[in-house]
Short mmCIF file of N, CA and C in Angstrom, two decimals:
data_model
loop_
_atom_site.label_atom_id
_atom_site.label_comp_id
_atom_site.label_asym_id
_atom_site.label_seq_id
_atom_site.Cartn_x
_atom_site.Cartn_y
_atom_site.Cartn_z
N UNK A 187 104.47 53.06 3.07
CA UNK A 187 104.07 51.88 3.83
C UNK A 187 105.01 51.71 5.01
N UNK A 188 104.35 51.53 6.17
CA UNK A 188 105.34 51.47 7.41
C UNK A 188 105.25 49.93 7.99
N UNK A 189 106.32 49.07 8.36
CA UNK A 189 106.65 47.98 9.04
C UNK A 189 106.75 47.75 10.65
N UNK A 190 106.65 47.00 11.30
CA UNK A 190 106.73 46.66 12.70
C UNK A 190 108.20 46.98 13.00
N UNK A 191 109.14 46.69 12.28
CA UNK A 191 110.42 46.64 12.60
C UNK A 191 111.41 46.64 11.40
N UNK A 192 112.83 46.41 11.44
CA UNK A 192 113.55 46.11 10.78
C UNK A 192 113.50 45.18 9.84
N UNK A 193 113.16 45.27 7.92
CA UNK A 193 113.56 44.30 7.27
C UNK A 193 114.26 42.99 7.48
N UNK A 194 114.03 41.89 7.39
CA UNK A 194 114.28 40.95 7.31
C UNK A 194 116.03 40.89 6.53
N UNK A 195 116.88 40.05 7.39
CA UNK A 195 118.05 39.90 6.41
C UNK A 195 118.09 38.87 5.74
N UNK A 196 118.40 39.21 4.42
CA UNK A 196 118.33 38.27 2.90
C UNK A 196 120.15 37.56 2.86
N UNK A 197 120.52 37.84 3.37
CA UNK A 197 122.17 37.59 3.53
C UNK A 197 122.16 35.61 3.43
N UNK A 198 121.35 34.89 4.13
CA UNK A 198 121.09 33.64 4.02
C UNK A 198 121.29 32.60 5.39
N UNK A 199 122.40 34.28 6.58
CA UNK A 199 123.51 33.55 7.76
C UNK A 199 122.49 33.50 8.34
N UNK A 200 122.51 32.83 9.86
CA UNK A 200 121.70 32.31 10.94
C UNK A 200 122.47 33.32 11.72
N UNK A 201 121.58 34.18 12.25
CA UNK A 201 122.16 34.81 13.42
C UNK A 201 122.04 34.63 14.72
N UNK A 202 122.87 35.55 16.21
CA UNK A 202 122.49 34.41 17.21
C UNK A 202 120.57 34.31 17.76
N UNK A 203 119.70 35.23 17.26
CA UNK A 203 118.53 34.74 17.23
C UNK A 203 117.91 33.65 16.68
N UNK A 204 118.36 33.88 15.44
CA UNK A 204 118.29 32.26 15.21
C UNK A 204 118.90 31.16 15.78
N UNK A 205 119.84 30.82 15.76
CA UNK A 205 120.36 29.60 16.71
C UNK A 205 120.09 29.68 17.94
N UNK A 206 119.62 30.95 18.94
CA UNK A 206 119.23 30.41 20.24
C UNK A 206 117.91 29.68 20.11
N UNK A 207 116.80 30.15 18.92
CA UNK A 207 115.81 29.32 18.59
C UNK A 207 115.79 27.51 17.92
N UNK A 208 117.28 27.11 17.63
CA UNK A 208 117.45 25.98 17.73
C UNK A 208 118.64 25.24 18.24
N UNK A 209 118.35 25.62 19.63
CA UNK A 209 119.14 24.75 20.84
C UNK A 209 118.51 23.61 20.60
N UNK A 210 119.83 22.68 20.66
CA UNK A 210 119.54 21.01 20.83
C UNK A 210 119.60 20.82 19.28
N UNK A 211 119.46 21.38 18.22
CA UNK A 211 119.41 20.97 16.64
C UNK A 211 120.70 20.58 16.25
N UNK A 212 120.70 19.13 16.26
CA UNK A 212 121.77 18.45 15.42
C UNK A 212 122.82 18.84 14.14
N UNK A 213 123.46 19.35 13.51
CA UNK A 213 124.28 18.98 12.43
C UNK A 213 125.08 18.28 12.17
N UNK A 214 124.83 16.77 10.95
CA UNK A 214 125.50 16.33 11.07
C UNK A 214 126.78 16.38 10.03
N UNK A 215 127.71 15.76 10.20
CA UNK A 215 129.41 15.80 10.26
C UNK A 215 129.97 15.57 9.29
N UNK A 216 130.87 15.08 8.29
CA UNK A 216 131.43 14.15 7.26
C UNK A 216 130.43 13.03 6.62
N UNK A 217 131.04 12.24 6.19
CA UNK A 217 132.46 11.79 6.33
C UNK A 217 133.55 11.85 5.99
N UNK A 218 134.38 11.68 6.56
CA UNK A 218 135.92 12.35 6.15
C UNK A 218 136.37 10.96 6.11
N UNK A 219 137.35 10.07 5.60
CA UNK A 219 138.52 8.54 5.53
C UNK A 219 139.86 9.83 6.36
N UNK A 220 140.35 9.30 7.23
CA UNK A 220 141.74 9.89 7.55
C UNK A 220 142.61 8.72 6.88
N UNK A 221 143.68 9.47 6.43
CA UNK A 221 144.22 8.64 5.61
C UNK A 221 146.16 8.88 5.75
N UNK A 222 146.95 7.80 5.54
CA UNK A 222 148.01 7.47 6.80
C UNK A 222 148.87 8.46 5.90
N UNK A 223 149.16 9.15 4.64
CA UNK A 223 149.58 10.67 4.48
C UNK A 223 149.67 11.84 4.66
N UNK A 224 147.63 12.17 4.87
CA UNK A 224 147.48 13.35 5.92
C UNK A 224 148.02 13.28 7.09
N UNK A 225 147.83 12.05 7.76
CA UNK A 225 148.05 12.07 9.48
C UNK A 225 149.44 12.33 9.09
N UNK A 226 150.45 11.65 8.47
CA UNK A 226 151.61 12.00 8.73
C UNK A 226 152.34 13.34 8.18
N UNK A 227 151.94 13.95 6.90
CA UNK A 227 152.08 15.18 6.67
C UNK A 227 151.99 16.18 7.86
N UNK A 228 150.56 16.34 8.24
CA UNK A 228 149.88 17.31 9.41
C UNK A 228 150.79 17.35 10.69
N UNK A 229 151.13 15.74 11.30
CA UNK A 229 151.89 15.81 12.57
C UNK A 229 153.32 16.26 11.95
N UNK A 230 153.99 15.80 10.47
CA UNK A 230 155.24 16.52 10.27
C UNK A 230 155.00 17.83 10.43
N UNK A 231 154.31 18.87 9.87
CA UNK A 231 154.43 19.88 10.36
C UNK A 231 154.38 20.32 12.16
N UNK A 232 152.92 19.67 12.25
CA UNK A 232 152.97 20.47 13.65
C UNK A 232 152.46 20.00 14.93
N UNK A 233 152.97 18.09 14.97
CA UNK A 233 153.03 17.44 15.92
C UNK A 233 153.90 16.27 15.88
N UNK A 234 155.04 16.84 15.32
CA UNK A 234 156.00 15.72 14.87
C UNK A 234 156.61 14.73 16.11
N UNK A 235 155.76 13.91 16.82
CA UNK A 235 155.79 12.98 17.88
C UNK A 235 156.37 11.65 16.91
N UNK A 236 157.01 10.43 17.70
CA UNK A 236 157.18 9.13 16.93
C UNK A 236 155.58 8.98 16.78
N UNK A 237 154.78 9.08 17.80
CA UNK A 237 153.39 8.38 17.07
C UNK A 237 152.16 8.58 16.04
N UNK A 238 152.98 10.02 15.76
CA UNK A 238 152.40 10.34 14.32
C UNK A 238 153.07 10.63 13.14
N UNK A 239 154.29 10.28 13.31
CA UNK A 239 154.93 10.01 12.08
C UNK A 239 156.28 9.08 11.67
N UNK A 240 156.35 8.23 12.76
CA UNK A 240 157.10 6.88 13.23
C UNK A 240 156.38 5.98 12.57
N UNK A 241 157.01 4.89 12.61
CA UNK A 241 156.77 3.39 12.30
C UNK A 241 156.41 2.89 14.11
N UNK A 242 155.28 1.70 13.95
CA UNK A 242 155.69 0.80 15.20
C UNK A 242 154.93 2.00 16.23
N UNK A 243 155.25 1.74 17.45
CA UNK A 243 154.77 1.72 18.38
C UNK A 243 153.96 1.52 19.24
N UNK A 244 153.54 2.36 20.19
CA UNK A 244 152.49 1.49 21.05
C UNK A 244 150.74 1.28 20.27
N UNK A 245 150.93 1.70 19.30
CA UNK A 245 149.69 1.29 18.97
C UNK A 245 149.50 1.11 17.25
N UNK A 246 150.84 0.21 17.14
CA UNK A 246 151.27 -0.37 16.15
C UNK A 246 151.10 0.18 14.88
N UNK A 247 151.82 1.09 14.52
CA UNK A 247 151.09 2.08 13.59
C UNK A 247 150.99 3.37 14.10
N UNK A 248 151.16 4.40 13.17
CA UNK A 248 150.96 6.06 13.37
C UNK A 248 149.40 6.27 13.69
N UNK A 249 149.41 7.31 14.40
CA UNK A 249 147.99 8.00 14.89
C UNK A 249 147.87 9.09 14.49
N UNK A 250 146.49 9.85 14.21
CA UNK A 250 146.26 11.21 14.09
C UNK A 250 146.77 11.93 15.20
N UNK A 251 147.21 12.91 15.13
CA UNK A 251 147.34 13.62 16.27
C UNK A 251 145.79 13.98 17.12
N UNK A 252 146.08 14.73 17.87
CA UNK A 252 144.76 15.23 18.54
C UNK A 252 144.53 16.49 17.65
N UNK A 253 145.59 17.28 17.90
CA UNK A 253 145.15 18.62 17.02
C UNK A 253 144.80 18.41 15.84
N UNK A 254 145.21 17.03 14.95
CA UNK A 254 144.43 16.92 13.31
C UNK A 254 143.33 16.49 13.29
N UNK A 255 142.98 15.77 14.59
CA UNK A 255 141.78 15.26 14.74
C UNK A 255 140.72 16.63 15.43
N UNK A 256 140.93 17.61 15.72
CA UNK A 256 140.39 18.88 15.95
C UNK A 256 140.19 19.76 14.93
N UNK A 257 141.17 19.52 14.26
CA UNK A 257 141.14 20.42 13.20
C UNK A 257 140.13 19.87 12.07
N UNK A 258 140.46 18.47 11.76
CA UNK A 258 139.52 17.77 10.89
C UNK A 258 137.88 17.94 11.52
N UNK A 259 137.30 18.07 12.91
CA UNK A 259 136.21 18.25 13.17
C UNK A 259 135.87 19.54 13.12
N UNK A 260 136.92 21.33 12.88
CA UNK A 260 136.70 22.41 12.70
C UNK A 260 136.28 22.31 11.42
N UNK A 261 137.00 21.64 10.82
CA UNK A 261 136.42 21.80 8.85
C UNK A 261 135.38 21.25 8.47
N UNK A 262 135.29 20.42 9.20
CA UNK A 262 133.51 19.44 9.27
C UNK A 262 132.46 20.23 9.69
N UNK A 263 132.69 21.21 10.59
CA UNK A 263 131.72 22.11 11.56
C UNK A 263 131.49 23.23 10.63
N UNK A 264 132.90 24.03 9.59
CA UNK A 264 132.62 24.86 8.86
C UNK A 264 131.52 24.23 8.46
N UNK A 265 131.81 23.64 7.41
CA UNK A 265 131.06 22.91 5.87
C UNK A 265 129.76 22.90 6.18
N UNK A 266 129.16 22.03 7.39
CA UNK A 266 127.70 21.65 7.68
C UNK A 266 127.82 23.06 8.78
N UNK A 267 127.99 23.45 9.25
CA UNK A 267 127.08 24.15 10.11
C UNK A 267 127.50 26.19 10.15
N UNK A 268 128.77 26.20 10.68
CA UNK A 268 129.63 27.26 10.28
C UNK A 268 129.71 28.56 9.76
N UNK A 269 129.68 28.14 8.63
CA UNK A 269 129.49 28.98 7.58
C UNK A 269 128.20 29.50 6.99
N UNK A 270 127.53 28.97 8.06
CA UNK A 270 125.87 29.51 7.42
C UNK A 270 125.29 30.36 9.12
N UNK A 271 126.53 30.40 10.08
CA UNK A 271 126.19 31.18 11.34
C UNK A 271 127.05 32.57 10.81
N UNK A 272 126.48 33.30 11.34
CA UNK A 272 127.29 34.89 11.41
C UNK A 272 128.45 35.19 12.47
N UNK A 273 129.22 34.18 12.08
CA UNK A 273 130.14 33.91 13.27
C UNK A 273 131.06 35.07 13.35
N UNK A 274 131.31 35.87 15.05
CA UNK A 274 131.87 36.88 15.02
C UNK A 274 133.77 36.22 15.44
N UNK A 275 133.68 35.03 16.38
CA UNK A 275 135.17 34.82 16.30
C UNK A 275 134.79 33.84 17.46
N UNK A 276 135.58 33.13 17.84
CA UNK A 276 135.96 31.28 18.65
C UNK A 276 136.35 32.54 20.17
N UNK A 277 135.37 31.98 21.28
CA UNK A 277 135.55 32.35 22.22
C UNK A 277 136.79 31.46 23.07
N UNK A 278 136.38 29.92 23.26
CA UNK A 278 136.71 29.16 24.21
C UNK A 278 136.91 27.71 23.59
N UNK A 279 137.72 26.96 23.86
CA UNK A 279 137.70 25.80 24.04
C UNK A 279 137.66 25.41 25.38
N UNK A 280 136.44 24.76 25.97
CA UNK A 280 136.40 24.90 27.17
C UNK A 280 136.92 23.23 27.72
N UNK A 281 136.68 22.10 26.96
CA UNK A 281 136.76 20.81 27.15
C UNK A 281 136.75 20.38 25.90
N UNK A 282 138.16 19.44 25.77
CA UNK A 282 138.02 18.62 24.51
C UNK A 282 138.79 17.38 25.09
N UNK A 283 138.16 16.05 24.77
CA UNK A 283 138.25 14.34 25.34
C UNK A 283 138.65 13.72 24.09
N UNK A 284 139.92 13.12 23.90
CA UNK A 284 140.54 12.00 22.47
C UNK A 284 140.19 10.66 23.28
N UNK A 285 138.97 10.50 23.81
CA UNK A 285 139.13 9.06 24.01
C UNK A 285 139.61 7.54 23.76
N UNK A 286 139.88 7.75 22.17
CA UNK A 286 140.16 6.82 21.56
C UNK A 286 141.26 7.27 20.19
N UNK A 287 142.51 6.38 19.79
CA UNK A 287 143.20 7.42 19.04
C UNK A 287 142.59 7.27 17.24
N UNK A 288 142.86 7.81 16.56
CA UNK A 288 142.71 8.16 15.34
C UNK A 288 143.38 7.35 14.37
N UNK A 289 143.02 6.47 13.72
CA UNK A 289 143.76 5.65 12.91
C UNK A 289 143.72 5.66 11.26
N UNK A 290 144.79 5.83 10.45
CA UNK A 290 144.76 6.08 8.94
C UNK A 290 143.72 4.65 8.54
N UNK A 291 142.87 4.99 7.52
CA UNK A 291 141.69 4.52 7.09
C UNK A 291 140.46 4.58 8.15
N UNK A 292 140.28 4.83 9.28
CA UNK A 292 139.32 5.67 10.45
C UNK A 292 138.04 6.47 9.16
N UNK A 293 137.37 6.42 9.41
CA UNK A 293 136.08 7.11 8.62
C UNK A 293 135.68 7.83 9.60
N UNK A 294 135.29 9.21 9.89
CA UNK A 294 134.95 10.01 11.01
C UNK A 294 133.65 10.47 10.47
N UNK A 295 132.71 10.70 11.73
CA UNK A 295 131.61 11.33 11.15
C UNK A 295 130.91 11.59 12.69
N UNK A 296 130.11 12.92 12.64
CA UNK A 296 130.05 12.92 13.76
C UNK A 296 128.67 14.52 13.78
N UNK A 297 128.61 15.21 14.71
CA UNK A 297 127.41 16.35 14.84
C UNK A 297 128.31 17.25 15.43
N UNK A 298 127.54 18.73 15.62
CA UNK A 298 127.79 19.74 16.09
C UNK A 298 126.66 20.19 16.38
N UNK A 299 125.98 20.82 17.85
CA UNK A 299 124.65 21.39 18.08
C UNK A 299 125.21 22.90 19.42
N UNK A 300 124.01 23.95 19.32
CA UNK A 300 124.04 24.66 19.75
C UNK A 300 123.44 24.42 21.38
N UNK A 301 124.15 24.76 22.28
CA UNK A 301 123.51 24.04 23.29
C UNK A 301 122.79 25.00 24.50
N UNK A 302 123.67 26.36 24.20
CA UNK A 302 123.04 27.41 24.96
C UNK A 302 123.33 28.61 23.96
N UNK A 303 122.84 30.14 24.30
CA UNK A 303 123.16 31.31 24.22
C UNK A 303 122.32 32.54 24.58
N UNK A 304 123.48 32.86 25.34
CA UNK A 304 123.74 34.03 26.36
C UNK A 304 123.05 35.27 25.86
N UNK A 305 122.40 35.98 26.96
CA UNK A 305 121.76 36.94 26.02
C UNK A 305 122.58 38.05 25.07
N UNK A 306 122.19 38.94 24.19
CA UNK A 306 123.39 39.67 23.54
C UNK A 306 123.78 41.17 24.09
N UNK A 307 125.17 41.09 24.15
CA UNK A 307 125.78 42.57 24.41
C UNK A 307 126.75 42.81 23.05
N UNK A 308 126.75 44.19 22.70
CA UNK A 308 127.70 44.90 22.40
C UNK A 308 127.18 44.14 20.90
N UNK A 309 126.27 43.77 20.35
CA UNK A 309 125.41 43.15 18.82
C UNK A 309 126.13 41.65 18.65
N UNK A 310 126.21 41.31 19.79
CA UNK A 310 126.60 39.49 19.45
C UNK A 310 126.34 38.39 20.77
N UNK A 311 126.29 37.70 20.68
CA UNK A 311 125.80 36.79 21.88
C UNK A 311 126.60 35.53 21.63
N UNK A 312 127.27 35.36 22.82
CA UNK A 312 128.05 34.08 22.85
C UNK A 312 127.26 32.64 22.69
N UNK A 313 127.20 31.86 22.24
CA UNK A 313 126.93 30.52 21.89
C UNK A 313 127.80 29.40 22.89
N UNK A 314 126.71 28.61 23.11
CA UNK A 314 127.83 27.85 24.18
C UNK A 314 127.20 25.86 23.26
N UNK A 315 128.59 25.70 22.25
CA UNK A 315 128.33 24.71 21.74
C UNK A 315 128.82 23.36 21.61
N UNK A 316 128.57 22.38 21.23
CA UNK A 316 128.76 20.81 21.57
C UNK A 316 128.77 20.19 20.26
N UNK A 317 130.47 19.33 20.30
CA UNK A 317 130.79 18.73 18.81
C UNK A 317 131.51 17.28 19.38
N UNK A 318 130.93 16.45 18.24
CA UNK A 318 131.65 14.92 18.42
C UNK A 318 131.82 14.21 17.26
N UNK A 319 133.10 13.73 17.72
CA UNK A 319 133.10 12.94 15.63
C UNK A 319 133.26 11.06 16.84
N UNK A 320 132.78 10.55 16.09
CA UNK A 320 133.10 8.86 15.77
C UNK A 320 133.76 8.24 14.84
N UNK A 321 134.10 6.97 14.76
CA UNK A 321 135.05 6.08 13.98
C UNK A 321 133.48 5.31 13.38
N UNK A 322 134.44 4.73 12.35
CA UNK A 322 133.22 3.47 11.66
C UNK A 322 132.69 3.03 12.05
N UNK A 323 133.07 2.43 13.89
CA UNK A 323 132.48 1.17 14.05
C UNK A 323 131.39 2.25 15.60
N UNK A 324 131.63 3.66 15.50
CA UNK A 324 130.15 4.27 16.32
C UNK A 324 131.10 4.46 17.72
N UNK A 325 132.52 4.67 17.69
CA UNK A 325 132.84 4.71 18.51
C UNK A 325 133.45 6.12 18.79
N UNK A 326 133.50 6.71 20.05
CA UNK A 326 133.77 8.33 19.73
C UNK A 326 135.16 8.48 20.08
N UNK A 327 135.80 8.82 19.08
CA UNK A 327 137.15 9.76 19.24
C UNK A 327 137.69 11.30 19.53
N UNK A 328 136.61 12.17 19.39
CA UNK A 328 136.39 13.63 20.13
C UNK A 328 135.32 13.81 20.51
N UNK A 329 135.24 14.75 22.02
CA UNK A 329 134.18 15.11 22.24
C UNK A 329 134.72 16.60 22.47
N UNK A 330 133.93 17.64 22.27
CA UNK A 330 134.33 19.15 22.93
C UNK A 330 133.03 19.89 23.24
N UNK A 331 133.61 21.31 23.96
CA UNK A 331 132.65 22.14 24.40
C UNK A 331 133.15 23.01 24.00
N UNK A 332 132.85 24.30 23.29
CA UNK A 332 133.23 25.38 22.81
C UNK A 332 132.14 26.96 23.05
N UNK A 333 132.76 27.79 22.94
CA UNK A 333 131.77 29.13 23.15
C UNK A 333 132.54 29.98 21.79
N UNK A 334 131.43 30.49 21.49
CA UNK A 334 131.75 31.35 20.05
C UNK A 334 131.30 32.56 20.14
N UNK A 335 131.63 33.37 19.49
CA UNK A 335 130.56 34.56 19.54
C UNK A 335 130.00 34.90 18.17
N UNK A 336 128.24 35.13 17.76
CA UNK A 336 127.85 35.62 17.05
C UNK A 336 127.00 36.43 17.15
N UNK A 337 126.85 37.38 15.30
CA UNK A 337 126.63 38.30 15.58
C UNK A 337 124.73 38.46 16.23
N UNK A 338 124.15 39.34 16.16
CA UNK A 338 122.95 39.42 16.33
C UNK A 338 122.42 40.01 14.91
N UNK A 339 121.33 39.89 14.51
CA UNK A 339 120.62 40.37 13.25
C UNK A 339 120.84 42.08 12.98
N UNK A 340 120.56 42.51 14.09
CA UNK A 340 119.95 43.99 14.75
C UNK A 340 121.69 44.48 14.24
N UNK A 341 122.44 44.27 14.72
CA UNK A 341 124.08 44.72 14.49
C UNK A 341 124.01 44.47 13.16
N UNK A 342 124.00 43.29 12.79
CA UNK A 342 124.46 43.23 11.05
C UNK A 342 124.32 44.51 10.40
N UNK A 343 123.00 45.24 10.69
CA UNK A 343 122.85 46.05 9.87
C UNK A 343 123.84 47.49 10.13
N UNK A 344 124.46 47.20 11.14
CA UNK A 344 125.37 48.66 11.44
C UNK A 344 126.63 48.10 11.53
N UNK A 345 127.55 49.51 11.27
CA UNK A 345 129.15 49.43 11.30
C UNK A 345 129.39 49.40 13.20
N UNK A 346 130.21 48.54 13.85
CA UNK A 346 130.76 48.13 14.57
C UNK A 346 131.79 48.88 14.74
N UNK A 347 131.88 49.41 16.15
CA UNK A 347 133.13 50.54 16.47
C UNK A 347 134.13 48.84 17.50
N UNK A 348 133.51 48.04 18.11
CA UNK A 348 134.50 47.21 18.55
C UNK A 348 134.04 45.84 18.59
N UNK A 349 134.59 44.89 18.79
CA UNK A 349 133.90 43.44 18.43
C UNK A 349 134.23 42.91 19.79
N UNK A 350 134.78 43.88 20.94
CA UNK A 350 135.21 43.27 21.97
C UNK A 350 133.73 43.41 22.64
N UNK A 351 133.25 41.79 23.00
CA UNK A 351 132.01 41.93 24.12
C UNK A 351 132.32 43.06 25.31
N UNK A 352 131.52 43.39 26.33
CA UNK A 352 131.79 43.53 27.75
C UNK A 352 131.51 42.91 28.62
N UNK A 353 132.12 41.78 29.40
CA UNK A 353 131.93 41.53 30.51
C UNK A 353 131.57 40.02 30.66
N UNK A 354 131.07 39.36 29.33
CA UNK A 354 130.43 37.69 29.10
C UNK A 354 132.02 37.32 29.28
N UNK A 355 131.38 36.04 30.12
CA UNK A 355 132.50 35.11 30.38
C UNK A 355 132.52 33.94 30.44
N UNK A 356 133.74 32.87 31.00
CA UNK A 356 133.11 32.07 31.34
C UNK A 356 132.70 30.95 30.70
N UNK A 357 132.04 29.56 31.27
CA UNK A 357 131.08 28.82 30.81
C UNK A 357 129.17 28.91 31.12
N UNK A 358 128.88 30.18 31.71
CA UNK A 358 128.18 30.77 32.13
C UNK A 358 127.89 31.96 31.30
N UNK A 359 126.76 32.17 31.06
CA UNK A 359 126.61 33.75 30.70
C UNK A 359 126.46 34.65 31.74
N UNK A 360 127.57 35.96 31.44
CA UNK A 360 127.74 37.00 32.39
C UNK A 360 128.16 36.77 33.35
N UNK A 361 129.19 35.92 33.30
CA UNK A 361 130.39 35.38 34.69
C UNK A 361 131.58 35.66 34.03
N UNK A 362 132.08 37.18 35.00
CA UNK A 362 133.55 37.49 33.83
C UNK A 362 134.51 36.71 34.32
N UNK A 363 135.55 36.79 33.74
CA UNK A 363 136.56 35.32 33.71
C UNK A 363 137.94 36.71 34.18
N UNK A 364 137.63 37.75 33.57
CA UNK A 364 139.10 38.99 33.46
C UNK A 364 139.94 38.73 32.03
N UNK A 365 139.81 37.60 31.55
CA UNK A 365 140.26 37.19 30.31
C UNK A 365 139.46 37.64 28.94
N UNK A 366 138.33 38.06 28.96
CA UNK A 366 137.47 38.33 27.85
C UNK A 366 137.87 39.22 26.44
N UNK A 367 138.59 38.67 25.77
CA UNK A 367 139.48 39.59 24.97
C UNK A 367 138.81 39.26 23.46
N UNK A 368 137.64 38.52 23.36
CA UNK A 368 136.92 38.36 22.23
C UNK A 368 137.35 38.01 21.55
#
């Protein structure tokens, strides 16, 4: 019996054919409670500022850092969305906004959507994607823009001699930057 093409992959991941077929599709976020141990654990390690692990200050009380508050929206992005893409590796942080700071008992919750992707070279296609978490009261404390690279269906099925794209750059597809190191 002969087929049109390549078997279908049973694996369960979204590859970047799939997600360029749902640009604009929502995932949503948590909720996560930030809570005034993590924030201060996290910045002791690796943002040990007075305002994340001080008493007092300008905003009477310790804050999340930015990076825990990034990091807390990377683990949110795994869980719901992530881990079910064939993600080949984090291109870019191209823009990320702390509009508002992060406060212990803060409830975060927020989306992640695919917003473009580039056509594919070398069996992966960059993703150009959009994440935001909010506070309780609907107010936003991150916004970012990110580019990723995943794989394509067609590659899954073969061994990979390099994972380095050629030539995608950029916030643009196929605008090299000279930086493209995948």
């Amino acid at each position: 019996m002969s087929s049109a093409g390549p078997a279908p992959i049973q694996d369960g991941l979204l590859y970047a054919e799939d997600l360029a077929a749902r640009v604009g599709v929502l995932s949503s976020l948590g909720p996560v409670t930030m809570t005034e141990s993590e924030i201060r654990a996290f910045a002791q390690r690796w943002d040990p500022l007075p305002i994340h692990v001080g008493d007092g200050g300008p905003f009477g009380g310790v804050i999340a850092s930015g990076l825990h508050t990034f990091a807390v929206f990377q683990r949110l992005a795994v869980d719901a969305a992530y881990s079910s893409w064939a993600v080949v590796a984090g291109r870019a942080i191209r823009e990320m906004v702390l509009p508002r700071p992060v406060f212990p008992g803060d409830v975060l919750t927020g989306w992640v959507r695919v917003n473009g992707a580039c056509p594919p070279r070398n069996g992966m296609a960059k993703l150009e994607v959009e994440g935001r978490l909010e506070n309780q009261h609907g107010k936003t404390v991150l916004t970012l823009r990110l580019e990723s690279y995943v794989s394509t269906a067609r590659a899954s099925r073969h061994r990979w001699s390099s994972l380095q794209p050629s030539g995608s750059g950029g916030s643009t597809c196929g605008q090299a930057t000279g930086d493209d190191h995948g």
